[in-house]
GROMACS .gro file of C-alpha atoms in nm:
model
  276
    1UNK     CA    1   2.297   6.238  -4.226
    2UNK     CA    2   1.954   6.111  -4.178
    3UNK     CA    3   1.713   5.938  -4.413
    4UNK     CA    4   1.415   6.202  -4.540
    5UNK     CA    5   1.093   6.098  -4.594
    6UNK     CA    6   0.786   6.178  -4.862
    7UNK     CA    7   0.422   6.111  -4.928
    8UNK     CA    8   0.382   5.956  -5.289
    9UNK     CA    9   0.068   5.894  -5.364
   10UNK     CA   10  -0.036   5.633  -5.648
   11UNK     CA   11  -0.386   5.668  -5.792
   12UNK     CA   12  -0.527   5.454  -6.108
   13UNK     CA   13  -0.817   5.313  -6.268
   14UNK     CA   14  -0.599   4.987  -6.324
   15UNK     CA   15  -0.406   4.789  -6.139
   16UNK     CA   16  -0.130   5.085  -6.016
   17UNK     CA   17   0.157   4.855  -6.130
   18UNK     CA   18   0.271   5.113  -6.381
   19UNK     CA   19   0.252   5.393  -6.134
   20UNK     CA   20   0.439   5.175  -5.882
   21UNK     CA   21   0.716   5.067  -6.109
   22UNK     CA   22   0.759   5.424  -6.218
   23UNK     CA   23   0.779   5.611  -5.903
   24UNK     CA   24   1.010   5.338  -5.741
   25UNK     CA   25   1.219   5.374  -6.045
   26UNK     CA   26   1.245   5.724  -5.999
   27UNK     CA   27   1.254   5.760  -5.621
   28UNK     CA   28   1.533   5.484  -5.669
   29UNK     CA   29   1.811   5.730  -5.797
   30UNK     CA   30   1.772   5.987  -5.461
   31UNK     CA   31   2.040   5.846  -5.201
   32UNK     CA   32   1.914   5.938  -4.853
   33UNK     CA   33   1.567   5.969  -4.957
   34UNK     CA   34   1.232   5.747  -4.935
   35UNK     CA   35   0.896   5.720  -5.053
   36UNK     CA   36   0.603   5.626  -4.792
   37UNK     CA   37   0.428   5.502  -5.048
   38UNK     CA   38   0.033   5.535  -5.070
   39UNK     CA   39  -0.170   5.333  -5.351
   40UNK     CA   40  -0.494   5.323  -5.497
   41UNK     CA   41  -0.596   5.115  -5.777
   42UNK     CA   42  -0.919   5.123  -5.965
   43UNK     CA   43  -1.015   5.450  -5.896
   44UNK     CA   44  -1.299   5.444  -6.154
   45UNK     CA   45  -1.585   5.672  -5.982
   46UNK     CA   46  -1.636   6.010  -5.813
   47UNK     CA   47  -1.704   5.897  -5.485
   48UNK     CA   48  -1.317   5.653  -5.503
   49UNK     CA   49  -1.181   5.954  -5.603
   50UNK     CA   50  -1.332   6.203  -5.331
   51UNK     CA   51  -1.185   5.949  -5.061
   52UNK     CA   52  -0.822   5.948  -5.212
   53UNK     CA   53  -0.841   6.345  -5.193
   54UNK     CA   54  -0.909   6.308  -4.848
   55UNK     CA   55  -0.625   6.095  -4.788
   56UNK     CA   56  -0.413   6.341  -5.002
   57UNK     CA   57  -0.525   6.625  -4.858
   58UNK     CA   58  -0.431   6.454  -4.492
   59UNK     CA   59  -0.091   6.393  -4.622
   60UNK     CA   60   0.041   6.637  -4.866
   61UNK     CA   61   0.307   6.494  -5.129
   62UNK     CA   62   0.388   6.415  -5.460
   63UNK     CA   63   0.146   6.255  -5.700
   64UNK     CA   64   0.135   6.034  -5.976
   65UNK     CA   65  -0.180   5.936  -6.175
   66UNK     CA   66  -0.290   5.717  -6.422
   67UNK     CA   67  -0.692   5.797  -6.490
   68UNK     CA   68  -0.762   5.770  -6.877
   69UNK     CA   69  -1.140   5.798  -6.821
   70UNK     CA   70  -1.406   6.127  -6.758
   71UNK     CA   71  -1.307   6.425  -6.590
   72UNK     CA   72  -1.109   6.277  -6.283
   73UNK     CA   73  -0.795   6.359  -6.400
   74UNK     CA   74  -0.859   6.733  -6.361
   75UNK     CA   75  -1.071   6.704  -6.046
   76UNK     CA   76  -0.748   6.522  -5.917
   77UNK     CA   77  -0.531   6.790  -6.002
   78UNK     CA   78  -0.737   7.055  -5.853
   79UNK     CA   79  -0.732   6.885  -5.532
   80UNK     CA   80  -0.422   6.806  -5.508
   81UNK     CA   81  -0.307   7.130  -5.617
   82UNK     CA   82  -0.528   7.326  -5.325
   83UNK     CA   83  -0.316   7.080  -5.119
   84UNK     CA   84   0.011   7.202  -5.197
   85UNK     CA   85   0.084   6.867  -5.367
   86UNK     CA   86   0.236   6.848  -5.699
   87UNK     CA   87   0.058   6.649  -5.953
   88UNK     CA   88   0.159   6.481  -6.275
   89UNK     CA   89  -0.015   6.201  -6.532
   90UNK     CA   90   0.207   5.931  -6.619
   91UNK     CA   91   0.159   5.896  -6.953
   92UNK     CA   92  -0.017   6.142  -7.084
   93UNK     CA   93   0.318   6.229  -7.223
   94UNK     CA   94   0.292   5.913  -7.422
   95UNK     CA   95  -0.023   5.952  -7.515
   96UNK     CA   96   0.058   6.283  -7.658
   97UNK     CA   97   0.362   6.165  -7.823
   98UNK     CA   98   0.138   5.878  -7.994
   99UNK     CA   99  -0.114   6.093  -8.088
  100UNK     CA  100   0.121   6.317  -8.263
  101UNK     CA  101   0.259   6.028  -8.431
  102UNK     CA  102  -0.027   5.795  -8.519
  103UNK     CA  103  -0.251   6.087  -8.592
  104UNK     CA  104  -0.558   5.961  -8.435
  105UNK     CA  105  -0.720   6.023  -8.065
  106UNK     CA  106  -0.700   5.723  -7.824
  107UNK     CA  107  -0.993   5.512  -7.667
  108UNK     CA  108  -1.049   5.560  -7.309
  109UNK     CA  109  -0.990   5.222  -7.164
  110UNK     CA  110  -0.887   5.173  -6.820
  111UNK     CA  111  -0.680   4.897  -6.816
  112UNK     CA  112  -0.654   4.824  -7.148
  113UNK     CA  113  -0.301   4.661  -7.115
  114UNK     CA  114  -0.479   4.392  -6.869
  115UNK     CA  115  -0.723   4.246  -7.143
  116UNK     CA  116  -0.780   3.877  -7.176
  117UNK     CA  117  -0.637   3.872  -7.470
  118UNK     CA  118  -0.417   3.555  -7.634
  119UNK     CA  119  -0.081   3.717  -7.502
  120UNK     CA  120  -0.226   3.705  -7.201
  121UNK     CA  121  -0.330   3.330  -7.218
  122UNK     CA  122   0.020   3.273  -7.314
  123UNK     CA  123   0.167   3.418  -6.996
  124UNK     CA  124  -0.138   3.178  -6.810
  125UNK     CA  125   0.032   2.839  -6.983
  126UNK     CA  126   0.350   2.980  -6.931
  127UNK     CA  127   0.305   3.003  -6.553
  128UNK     CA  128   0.177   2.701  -6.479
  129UNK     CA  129   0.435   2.525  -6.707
  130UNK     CA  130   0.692   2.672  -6.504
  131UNK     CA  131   0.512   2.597  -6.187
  132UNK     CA  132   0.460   2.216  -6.286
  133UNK     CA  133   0.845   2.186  -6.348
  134UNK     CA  134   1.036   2.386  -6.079
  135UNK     CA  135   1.363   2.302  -5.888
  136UNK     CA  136   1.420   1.948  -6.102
  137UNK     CA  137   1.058   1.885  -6.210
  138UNK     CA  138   1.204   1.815  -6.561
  139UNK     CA  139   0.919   1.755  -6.811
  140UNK     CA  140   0.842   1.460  -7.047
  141UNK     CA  141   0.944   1.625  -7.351
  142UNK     CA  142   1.201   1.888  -7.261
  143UNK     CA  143   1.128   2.053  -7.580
  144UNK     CA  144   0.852   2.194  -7.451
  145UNK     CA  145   1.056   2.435  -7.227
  146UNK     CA  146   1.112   2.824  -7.379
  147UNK     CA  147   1.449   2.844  -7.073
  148UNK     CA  148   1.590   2.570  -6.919
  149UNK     CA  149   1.800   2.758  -6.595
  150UNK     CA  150   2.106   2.555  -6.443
  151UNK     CA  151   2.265   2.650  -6.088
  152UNK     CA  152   2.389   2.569  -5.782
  153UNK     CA  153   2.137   2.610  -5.478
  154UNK     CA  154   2.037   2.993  -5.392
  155UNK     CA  155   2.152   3.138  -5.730
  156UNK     CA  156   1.781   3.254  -5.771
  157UNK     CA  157   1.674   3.026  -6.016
  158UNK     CA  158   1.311   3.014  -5.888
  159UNK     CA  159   1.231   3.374  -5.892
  160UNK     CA  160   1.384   3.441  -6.181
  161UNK     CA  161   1.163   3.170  -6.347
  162UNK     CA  162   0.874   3.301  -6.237
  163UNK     CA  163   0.934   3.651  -6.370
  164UNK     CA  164   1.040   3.477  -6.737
  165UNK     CA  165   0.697   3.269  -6.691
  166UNK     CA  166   0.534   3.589  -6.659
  167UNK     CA  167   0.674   3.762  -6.960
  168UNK     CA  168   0.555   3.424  -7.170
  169UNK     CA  169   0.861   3.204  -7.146
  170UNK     CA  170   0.786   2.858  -7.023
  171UNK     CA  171   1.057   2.782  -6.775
  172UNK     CA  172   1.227   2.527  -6.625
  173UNK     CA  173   1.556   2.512  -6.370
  174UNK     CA  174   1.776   2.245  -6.238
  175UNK     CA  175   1.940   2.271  -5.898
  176UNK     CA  176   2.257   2.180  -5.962
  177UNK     CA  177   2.412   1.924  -5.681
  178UNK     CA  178   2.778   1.761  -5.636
  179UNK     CA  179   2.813   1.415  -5.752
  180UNK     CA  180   2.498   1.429  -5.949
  181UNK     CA  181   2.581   1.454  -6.310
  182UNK     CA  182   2.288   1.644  -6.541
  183UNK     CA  183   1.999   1.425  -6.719
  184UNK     CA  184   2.110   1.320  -7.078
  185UNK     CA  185   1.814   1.532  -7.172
  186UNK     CA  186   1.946   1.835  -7.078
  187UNK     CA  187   2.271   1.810  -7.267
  188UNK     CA  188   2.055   1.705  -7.588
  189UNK     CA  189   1.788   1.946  -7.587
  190UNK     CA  190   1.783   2.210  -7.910
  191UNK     CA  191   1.450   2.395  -7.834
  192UNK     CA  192   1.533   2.552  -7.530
  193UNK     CA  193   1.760   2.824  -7.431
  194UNK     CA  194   1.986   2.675  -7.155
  195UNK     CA  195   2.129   2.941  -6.906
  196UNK     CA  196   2.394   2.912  -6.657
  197UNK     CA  197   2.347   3.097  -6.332
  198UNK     CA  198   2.671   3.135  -6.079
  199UNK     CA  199   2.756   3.412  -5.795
  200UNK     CA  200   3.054   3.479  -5.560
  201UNK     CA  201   3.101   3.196  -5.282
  202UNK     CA  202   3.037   3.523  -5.061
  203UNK     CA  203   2.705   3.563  -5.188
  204UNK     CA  204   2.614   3.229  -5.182
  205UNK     CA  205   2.703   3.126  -4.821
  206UNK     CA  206   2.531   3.454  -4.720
  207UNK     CA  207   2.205   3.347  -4.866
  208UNK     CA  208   2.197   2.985  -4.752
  209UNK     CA  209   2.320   3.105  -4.396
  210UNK     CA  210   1.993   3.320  -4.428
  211UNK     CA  211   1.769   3.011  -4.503
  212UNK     CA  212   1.946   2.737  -4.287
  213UNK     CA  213   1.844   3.014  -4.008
  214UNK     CA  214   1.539   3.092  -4.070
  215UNK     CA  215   1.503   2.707  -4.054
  216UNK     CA  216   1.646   2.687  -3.760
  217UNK     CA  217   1.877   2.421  -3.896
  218UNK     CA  218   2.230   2.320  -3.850
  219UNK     CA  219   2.484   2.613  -4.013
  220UNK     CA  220   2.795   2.394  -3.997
  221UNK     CA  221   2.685   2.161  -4.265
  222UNK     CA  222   2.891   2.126  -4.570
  223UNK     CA  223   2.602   2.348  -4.729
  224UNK     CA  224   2.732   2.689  -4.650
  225UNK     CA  225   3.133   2.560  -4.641
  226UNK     CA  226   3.365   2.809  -4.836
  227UNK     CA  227   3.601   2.542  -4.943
  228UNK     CA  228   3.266   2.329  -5.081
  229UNK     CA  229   3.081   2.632  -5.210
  230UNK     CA  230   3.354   2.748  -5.438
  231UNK     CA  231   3.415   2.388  -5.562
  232UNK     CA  232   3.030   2.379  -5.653
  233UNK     CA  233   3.046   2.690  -5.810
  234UNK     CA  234   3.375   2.599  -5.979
  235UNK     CA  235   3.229   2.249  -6.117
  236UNK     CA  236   2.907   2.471  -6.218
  237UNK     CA  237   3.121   2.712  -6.430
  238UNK     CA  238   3.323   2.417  -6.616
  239UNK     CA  239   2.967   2.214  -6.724
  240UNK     CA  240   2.854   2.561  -6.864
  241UNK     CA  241   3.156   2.619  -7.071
  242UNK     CA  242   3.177   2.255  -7.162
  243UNK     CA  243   2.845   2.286  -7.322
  244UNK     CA  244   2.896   2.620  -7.436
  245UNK     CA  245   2.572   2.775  -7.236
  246UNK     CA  246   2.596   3.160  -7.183
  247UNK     CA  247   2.587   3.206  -6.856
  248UNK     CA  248   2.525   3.515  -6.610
  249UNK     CA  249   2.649   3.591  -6.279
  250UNK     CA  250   2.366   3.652  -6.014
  251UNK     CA  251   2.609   3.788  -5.776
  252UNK     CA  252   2.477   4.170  -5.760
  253UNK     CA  253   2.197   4.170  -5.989
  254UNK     CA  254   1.806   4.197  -5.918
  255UNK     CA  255   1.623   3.910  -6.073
  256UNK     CA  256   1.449   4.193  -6.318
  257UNK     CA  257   1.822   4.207  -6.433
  258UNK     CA  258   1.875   3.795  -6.470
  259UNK     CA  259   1.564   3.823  -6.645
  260UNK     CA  260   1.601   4.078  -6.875
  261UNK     CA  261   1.919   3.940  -7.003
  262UNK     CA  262   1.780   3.613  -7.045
  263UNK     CA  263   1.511   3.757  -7.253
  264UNK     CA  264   1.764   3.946  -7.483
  265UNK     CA  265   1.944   3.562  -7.495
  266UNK     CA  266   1.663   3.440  -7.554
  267UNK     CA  267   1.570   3.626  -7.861
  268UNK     CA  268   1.881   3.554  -8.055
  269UNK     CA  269   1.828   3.153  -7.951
  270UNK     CA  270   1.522   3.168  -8.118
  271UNK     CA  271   1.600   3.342  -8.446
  272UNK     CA  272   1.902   3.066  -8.540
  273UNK     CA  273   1.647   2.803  -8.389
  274UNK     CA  274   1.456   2.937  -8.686
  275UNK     CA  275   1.673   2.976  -8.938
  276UNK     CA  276   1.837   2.621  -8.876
   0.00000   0.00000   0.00000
């Protein structure tokens, strides 16, 4: 059976990241089915607007909007429904639900979640924290660090630091390599939440078979070896129980995954930090 196809189309006064998340969320959970995916962000006027119903109107779908300002929500829906597209606001739902709640109207602001606001500073030092002190770049004064991540090579340690320096956490990793034992530093620190990331062998040599290709380097090396993988991997998973560092295995997760369950670690670190 062959793989269908739709028009979703994306249109906010913001960035469209909530729209996108969303609707590939959704999408996600249809085997056999994909989105061709059309977004527009900051859709603020009339005449933006009048050029996405053009390009809705050429290519009749589903669509998703988030447009908290004027009247263009309804003009949108018009359009799109005279186009035999169905139309639905994100999260007006929400916003209904709040209201209902909190008892008060909301404040038109497009955007709103994007203001420069100290969180958002936060996430700024956290980035380039993590940035400064990637893949061994220990700092001075560990301490410093929110995550310290520990792995062998291609367990996604990278990534999945940048996604935690994004959500606040300044984060460091450590590639992990044989015969190199890990800085006294590591093993002392108290701050930080030290995680252990591991994966199959499988997964592993499949990944650094990818990159030694796509190098066009040598893919007999000891690198992507089964027998040497697995003892990496093996020596890995002993220093993280030695040390008693919760550790989580990459092998089939996303990095929203990795990161998500380092967040949840990373709550309960902090709390007996606290309290000790």
């Amino acid at each position: 059976m062959g793989r269908s196809y739709f028009h979703l189309h994306l249109v906010s006064d913001s960035t469209g990241e909530t729209l996108i998340n969303v609707g590939r969320a959704a999408a996600a959970q249809y085997e056999g089915v994909s989105a061709i995916e059309h977004v527009y962000p900051l859709v603020r006027s009339g005449s933006q607007l009048e050029r996405v119903i053009s390009e809705i109107r050429a290519a009749p779908g589903l669509v998703l909007y988030t447009l908290v300002g004027g009247d263009l929500g309804q003009r949108l829906e018009m359009a799109a429904r005279e186009s035999g597209s169905p139309c639905l606001s994100v999260l007006q739902p929400v916003h209904d639900l709040l209201q209902s709640y909190l008892g008060t109207q909301k404040a038109a602001r497009p955007g709103a979640q994007h203001m420069l606001n100290a969180e958002y500073f936060k996430r700024i030092d956290a980035m380039n924290f993590t940035l400064a002190h990637d893949d061994g770049n220990l700092p001075e004064d560990l301490e410093e660090a929110d995550v310290i991540l520990l792995g062998v090579s291609r367990t996604s340690k990278t990534p999945t630091s940048i996604y935690l320096a994004n959500r606040g956490l300044k984060t460091t990793n450590l590639p992990l390599i044989p015969g190199v034992p890990v800085p006294a530093e590591i093993e002392a620190a108290r701050k930080p939440l030290i995680v252990g990331l591991f994966a199959s062998p499988e997964r592993i040599i499949q990944i650094r078979q990818n990159r030694l290709s796509s190098l066009n380097a040598d893919e007999s090396s000891m690198y992507v070896d089964r027998e040497a993988v697995s003892d990496e991997i093996t020596a890995s998973r002993r220093l993280f129980m030695r040390n008693r560092w919760p550790t989580i295995d990459v092998t089939r997760r996303s990095i929203e995954e990795t990161a998500a369950a380092i967040l949840d670690l990373h709550r309960d670190h902090r709390m007996k930090f606290i309290a000790e």
